[in-house]
mmCIF file of C-alpha atoms and ligand atoms in Angstrom:
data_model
loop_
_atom_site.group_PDB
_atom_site.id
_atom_site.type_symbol
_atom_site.label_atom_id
_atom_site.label_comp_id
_atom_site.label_asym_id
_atom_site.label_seq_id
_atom_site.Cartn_x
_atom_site.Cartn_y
_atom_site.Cartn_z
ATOM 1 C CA UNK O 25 114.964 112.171 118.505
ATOM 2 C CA UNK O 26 114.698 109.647 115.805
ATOM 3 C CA UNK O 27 113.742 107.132 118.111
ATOM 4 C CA UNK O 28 112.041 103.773 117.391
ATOM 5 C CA UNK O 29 109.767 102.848 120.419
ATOM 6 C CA UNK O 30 109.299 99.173 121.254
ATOM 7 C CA UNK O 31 106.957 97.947 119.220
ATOM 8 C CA UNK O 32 103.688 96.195 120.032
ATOM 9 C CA UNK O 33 104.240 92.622 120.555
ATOM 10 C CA UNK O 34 101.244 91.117 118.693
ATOM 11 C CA UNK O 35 99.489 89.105 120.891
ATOM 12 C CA UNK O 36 99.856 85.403 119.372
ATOM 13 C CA UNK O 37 97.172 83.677 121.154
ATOM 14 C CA UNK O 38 94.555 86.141 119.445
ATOM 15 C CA UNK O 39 95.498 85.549 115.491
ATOM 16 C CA UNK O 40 93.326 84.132 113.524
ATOM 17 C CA UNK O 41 94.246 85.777 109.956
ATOM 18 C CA UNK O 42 97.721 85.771 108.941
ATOM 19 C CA UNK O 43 99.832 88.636 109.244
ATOM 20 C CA UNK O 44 96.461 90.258 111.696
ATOM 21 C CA UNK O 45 96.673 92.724 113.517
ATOM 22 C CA UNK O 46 94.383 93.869 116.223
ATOM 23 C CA UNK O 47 92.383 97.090 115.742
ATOM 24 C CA UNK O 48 92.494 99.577 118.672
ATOM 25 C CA UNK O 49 90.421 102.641 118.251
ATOM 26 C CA UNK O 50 88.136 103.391 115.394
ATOM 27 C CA UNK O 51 86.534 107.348 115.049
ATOM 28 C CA UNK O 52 84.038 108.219 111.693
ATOM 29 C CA UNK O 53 84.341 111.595 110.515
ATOM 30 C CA UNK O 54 81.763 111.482 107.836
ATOM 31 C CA UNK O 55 79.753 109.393 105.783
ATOM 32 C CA UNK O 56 82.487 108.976 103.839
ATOM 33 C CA UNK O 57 85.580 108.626 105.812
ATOM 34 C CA UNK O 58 86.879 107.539 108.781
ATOM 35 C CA UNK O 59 90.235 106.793 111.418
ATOM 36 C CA UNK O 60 91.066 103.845 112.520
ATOM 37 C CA UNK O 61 94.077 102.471 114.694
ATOM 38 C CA UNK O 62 95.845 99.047 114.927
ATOM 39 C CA UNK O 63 98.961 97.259 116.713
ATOM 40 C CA UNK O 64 102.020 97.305 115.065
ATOM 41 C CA UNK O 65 104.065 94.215 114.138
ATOM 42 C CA UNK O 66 107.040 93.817 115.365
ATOM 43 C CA UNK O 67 108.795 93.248 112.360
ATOM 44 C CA UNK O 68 107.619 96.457 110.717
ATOM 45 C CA UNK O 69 110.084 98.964 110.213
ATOM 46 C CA UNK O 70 108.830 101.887 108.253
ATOM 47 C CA UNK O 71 110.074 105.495 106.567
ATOM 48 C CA UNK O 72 107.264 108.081 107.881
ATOM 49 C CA UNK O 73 105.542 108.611 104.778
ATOM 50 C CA UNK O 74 105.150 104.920 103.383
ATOM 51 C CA UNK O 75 102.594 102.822 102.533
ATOM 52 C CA UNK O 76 101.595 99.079 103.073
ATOM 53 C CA UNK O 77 98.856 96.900 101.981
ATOM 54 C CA UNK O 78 95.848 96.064 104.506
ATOM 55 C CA UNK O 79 92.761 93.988 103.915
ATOM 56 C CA UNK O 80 89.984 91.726 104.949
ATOM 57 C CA UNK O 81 89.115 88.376 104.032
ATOM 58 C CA UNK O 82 86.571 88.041 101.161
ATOM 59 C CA UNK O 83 83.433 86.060 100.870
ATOM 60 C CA UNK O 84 85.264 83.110 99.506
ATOM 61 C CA UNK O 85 87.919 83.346 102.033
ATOM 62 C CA UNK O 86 90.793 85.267 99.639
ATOM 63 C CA UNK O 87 91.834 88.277 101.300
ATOM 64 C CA UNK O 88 91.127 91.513 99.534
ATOM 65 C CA UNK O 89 94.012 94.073 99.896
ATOM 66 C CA UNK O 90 94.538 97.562 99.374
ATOM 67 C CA UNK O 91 97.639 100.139 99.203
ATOM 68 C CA UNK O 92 97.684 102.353 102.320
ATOM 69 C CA UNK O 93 99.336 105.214 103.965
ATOM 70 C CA UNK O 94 100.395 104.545 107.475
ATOM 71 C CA UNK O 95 99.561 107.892 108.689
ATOM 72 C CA UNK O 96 101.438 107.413 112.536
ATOM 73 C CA UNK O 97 104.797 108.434 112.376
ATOM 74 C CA UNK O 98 107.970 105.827 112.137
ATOM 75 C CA UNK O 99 108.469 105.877 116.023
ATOM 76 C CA UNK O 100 104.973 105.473 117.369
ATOM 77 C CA UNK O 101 104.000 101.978 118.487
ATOM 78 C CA UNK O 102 100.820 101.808 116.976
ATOM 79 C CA UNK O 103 99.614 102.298 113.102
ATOM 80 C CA UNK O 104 97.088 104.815 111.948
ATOM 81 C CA UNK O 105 94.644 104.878 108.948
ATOM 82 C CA UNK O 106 92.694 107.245 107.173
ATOM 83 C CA UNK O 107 89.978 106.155 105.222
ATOM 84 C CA UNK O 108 87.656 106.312 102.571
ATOM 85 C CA UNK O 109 84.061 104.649 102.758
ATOM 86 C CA UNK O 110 83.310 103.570 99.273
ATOM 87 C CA UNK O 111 79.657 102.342 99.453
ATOM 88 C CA UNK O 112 80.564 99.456 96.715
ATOM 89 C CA UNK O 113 84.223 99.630 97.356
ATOM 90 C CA UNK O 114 85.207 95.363 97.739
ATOM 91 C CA UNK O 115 87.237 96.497 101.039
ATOM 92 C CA UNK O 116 85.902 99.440 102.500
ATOM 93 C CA UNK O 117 82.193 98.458 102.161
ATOM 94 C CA UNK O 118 83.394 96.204 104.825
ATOM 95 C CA UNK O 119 85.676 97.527 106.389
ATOM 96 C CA UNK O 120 83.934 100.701 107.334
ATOM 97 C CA UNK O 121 82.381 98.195 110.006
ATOM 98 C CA UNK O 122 85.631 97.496 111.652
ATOM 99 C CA UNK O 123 84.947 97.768 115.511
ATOM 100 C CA UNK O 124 87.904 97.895 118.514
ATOM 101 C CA UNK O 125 89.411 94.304 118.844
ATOM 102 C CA UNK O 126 88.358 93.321 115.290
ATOM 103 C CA UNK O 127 91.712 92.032 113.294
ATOM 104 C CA UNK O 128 92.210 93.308 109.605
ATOM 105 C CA UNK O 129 95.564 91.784 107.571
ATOM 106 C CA UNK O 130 98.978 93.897 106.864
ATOM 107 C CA UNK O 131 101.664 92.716 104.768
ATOM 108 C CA UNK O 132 104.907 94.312 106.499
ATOM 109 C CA UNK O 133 105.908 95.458 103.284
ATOM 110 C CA UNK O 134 106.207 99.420 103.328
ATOM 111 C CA UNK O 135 107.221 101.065 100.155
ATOM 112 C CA UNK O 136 106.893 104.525 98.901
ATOM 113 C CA UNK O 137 107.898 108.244 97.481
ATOM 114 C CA UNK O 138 106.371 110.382 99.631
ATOM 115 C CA UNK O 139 109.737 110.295 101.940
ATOM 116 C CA UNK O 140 112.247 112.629 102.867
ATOM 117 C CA UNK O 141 114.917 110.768 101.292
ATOM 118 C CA UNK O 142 113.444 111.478 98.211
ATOM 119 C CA UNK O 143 113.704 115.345 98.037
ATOM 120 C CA UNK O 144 117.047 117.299 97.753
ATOM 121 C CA UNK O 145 117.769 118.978 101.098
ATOM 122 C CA UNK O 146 115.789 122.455 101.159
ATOM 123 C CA UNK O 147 114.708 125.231 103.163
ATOM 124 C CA UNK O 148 110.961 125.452 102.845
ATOM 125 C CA UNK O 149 108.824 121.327 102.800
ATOM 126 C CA UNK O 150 105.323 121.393 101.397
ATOM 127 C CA UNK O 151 102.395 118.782 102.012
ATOM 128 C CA UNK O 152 99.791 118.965 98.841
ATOM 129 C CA UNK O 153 96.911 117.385 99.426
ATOM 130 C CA UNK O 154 93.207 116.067 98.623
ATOM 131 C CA UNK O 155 90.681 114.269 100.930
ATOM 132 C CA UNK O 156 92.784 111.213 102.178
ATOM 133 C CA UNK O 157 95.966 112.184 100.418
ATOM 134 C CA UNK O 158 96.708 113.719 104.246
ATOM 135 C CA UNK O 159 97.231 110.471 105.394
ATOM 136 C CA UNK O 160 101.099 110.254 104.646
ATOM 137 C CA UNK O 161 101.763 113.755 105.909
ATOM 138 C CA UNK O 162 99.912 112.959 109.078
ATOM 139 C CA UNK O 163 102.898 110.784 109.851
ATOM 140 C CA UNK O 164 105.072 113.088 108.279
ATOM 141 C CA UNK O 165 103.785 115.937 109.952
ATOM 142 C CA UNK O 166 104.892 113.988 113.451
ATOM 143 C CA UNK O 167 108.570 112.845 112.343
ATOM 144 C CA UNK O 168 110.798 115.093 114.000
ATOM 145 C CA UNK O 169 113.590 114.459 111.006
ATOM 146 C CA UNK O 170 110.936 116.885 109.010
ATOM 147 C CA UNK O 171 111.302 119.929 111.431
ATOM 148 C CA UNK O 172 115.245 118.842 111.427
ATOM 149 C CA UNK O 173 115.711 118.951 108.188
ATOM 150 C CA UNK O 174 113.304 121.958 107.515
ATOM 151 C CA UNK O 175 112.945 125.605 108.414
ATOM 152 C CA UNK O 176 109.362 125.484 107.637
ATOM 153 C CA UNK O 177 106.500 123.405 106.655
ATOM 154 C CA UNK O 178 102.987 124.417 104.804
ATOM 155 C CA UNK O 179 100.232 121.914 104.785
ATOM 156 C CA UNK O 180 97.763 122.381 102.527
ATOM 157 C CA UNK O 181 94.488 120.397 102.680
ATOM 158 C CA UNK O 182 91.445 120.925 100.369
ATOM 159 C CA UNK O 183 88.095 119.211 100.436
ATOM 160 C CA UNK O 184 84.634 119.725 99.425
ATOM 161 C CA UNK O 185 83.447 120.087 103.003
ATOM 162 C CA UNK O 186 84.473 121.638 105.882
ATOM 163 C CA UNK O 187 83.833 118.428 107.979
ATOM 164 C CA UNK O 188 85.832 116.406 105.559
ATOM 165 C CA UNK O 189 88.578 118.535 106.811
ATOM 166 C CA UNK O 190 88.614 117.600 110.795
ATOM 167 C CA UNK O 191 90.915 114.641 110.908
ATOM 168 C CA UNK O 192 93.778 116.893 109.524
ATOM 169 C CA UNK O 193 92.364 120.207 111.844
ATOM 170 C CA UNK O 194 92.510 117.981 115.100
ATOM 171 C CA UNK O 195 95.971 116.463 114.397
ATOM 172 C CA UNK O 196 97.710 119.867 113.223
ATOM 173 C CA UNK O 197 95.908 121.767 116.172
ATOM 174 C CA UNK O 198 97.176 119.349 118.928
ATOM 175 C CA UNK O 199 101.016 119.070 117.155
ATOM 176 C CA UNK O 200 102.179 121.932 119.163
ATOM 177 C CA UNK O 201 101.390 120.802 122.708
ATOM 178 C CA UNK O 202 102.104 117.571 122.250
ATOM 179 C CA UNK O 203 105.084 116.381 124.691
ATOM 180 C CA UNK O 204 106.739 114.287 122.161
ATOM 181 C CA UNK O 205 106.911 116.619 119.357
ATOM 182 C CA UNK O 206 105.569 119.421 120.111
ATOM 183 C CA UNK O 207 109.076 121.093 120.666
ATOM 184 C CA UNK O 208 109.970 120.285 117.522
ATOM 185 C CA UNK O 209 106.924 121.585 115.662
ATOM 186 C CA UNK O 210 107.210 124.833 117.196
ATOM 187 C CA UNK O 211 105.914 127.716 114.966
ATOM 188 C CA UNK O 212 107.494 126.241 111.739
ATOM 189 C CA UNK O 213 104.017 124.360 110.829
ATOM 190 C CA UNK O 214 102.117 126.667 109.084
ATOM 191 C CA UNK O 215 98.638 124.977 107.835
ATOM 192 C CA UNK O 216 95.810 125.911 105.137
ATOM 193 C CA UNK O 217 92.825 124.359 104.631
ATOM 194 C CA UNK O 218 90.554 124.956 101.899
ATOM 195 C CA UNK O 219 86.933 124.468 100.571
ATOM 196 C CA UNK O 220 86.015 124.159 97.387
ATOM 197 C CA UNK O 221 82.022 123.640 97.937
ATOM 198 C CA UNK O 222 81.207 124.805 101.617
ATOM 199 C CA UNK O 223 82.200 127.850 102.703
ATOM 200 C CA UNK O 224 85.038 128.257 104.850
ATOM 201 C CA UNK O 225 88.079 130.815 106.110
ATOM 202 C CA UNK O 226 89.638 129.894 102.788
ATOM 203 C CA UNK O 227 88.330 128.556 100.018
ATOM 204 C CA UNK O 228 89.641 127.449 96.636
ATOM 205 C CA UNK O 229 92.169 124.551 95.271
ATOM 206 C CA UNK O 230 95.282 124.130 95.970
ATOM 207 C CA UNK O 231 96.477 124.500 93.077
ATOM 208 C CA UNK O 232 94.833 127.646 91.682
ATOM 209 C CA UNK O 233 95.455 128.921 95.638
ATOM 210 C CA UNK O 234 99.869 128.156 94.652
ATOM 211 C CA UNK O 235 99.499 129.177 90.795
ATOM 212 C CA UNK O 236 97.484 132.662 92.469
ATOM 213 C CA UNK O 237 100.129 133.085 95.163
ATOM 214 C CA UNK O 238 96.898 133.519 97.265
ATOM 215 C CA UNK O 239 98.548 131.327 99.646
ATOM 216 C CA UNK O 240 102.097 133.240 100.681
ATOM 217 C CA UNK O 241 99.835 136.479 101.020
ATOM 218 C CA UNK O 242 97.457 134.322 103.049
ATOM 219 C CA UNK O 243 100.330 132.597 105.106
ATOM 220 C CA UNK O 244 102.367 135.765 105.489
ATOM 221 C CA UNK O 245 104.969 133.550 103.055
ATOM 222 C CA UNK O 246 108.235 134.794 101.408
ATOM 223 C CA UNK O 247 108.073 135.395 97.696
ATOM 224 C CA UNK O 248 104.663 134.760 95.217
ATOM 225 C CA UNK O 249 105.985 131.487 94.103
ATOM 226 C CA UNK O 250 107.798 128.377 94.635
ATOM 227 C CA UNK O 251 111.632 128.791 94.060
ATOM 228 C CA UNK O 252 113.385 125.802 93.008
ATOM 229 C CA UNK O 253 116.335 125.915 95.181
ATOM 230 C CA UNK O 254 114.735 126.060 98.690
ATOM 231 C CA UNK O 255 111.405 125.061 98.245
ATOM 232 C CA UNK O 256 110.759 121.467 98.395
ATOM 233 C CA UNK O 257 107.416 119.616 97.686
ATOM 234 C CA UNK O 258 105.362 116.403 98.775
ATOM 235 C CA UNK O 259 101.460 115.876 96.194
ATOM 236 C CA UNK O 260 99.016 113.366 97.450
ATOM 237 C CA UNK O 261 95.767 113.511 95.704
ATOM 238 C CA UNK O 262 93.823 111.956 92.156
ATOM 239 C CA UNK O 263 95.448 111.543 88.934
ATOM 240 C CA UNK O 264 94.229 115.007 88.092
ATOM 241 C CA UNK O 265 95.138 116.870 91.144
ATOM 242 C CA UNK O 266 98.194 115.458 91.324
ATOM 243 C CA UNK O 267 99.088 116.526 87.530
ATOM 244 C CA UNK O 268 97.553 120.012 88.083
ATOM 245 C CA UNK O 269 100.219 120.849 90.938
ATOM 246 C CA UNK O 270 103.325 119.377 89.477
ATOM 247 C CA UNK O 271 102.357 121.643 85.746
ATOM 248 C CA UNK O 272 102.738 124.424 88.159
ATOM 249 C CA UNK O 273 105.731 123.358 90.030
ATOM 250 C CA UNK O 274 107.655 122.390 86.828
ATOM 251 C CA UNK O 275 106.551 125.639 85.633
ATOM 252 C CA UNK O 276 108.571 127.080 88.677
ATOM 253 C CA UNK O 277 111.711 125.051 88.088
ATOM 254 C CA UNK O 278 111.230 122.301 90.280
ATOM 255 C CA UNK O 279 111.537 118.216 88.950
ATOM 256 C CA UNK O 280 110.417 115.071 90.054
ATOM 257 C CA UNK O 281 112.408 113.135 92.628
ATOM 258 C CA UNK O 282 112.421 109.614 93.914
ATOM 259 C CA UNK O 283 114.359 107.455 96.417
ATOM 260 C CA UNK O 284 117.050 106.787 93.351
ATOM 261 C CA UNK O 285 117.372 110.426 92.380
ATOM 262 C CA UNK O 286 116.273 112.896 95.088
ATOM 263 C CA UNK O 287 115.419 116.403 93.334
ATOM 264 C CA UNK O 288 112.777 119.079 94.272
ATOM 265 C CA UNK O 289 109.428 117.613 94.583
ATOM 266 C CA UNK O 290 107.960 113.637 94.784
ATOM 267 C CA UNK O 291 104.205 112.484 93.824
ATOM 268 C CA UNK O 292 101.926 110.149 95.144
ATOM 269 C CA UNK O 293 98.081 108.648 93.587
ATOM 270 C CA UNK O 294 96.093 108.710 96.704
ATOM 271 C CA UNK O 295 93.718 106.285 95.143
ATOM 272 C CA UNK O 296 93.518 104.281 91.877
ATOM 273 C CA UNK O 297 90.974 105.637 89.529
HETATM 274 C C1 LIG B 4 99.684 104.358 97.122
HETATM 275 C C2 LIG B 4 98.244 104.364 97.576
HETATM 276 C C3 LIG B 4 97.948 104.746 98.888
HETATM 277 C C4 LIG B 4 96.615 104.777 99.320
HETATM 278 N N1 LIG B 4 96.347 105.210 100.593
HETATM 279 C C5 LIG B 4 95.057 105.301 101.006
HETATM 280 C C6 LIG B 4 94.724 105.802 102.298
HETATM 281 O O1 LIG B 4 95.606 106.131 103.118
HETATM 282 N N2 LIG B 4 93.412 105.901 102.631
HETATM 283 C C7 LIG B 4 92.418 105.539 101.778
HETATM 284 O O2 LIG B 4 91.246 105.659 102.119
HETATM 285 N N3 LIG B 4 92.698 105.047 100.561
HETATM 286 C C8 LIG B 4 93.987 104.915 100.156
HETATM 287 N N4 LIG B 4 94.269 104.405 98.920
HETATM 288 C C9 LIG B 4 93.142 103.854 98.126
HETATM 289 C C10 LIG B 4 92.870 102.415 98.592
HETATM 290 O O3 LIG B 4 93.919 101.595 98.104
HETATM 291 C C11 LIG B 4 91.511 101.854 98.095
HETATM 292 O O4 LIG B 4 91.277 102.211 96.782
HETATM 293 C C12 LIG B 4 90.356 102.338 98.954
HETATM 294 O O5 LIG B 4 90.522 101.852 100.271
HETATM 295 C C13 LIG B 4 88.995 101.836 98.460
HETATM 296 O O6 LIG B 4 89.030 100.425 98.385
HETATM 297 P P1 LIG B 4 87.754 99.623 97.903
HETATM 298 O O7 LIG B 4 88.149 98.213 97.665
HETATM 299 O O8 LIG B 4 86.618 99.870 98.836
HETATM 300 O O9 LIG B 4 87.360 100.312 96.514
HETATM 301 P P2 LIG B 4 88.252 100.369 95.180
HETATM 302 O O10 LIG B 4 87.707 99.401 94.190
HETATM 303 O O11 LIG B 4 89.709 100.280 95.511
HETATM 304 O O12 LIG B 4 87.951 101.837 94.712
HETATM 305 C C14 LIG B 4 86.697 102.172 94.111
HETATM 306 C C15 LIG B 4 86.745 103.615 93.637
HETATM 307 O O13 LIG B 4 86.641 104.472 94.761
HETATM 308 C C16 LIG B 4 87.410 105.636 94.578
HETATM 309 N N5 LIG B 4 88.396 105.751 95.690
HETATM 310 C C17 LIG B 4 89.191 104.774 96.178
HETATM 311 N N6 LIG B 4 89.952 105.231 97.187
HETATM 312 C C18 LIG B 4 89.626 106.535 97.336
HETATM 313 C C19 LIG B 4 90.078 107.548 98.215
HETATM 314 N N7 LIG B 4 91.022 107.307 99.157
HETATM 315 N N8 LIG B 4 89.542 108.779 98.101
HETATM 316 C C20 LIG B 4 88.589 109.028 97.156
HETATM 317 N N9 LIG B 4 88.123 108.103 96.303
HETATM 318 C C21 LIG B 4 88.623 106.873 96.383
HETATM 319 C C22 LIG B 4 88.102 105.500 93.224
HETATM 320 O O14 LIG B 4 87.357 106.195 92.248
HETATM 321 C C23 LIG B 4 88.055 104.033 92.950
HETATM 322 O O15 LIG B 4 88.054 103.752 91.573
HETATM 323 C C24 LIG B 4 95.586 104.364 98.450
HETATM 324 C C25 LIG B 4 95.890 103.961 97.139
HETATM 325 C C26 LIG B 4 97.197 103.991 96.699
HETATM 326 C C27 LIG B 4 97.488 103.557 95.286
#
């Protein structure tokens, strides 16, 4: 079921930006991040995983754009976002005010690692994350290819705050039941959230949680580390996170991939900065 679902026709008479689409739901988290939903042009064809660039119009009418994860899967007819509020962020000072029916702009341009291409086939797929870095595996984590293609699949999520954790919780908790994927989730999705400030179930980063092997005696996992010919990796998080994790992973044997030269594990900067 790789299927690609009509697409929402935009509806012409309502554009008033170039390349706008029309937002559709919006749902805040926290003071500091929030969901939103949008139509989906029809011209945008996507790898689950990718990212495009949104915006809004500035002050002086130039559009301000940003790199983001589409965080729906390839097939589904409408685009989701998860965001940051940054309080003197240009964009999302502004846009944290998006409302339903409100347009924002998206170039149709998706590019990106964090795709299955990218990876040598594998046995085991994990998701490495920080704060928004879930966004591309919450489209990930709904492409059937990824339960096709793997015999299991750990997320693991860490922020400061338990709340900060919900958008990912709500998603992963309704994957099972849901009658378009569900089947294909099954019991493969295995999914461990972490704390590093407020306490929770589990606490700790991910990466001293993987370098500990805290995590496959948590999860019930085979083996205490990472082995390089069946385990297969996805990182989406800062500059520092991100380095932290692949240390340890190249540590276990496993390189850097990309869409050129698939190998064992592909990196992505969830922000700039
Ligand atoms: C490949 C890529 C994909 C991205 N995907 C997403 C996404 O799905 N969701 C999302 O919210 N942002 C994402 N970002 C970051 C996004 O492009 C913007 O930086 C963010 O929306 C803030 O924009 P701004 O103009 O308000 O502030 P900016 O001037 O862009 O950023 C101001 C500062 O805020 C901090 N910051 C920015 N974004 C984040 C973040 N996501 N988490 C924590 N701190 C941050 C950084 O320290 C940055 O220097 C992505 C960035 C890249 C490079």
């Amino acid at each position: 079921m790789n299927q690609q679902t009509a697409v929402t026709q935009p509806n012409a008479a309502k554009k008033h930006l170039p390349d706008a689409q029309t937002v559709t739901e919006v749902r805040h988290y926290t003071d500091r991040l929030f969901y939103f939903r949008t139509t989906r042009p029809q011209s945008l064809r996507f790898r689950s995983g990718e990212f495009v660039m949104i915006g809004l119009p500035g002050e002086d009418g130039k559009p301000i754009m940003r790199a983001y994860s589409i965080a729906s899967p390839s097939w589904d007819d409408g685009l989701d976002f998860y965001s940051i509020k940054v309080q003197d962020g240009p964009l999302t000072s502004r846009l944290q005010h998006i409302k339903e029916g409100d347009e924002i702009i998206l170039r149709p341009k998706p590019v990106g690692t964090l795709v299955l291409d990218a990876l040598l086939p594998g046995k085991r797929l994990w998701f490495l994350a920080t704060g928004t870095g879930i966004a591309p595996f919450a489209s990930l984590m709904r492409d059937p290819e990824t339960y096709e293609q793997y015999d299991e699949v750990i997320m693991m999520h860490t922020c400061r705050e338990v709340a900060e954790l919900e958008f990912g919780r709500q998603l992963i908790e309704s994957l099972p039941e849901d009658p378009l994927i569900g089947e294909f989730v099954g019991d493969k999705l295995k999914y461990y959230p972490t704390t590093t400030r407020e306490e929770s179930k589990w606490m700790g980063r991910v990466t001293d949680n993987l370098a500990s092997g805290k995590v496959f005696a948590d999860l019930g996992l085979e083996g205490t580390q990472m082995d390089p010919a069946t385990d297969r990796a996805m990182v989406c998080g800062s500059l520092d996170f991100n380095k932290d994790v692949m240390a340890i992973m190249e540590g276990w044997g496993l390189r850097e991939g990309a869409n050129s030269e698939p190998a064992e594990y592909v990196v992505e900067k969830a922000f700039v900065g």
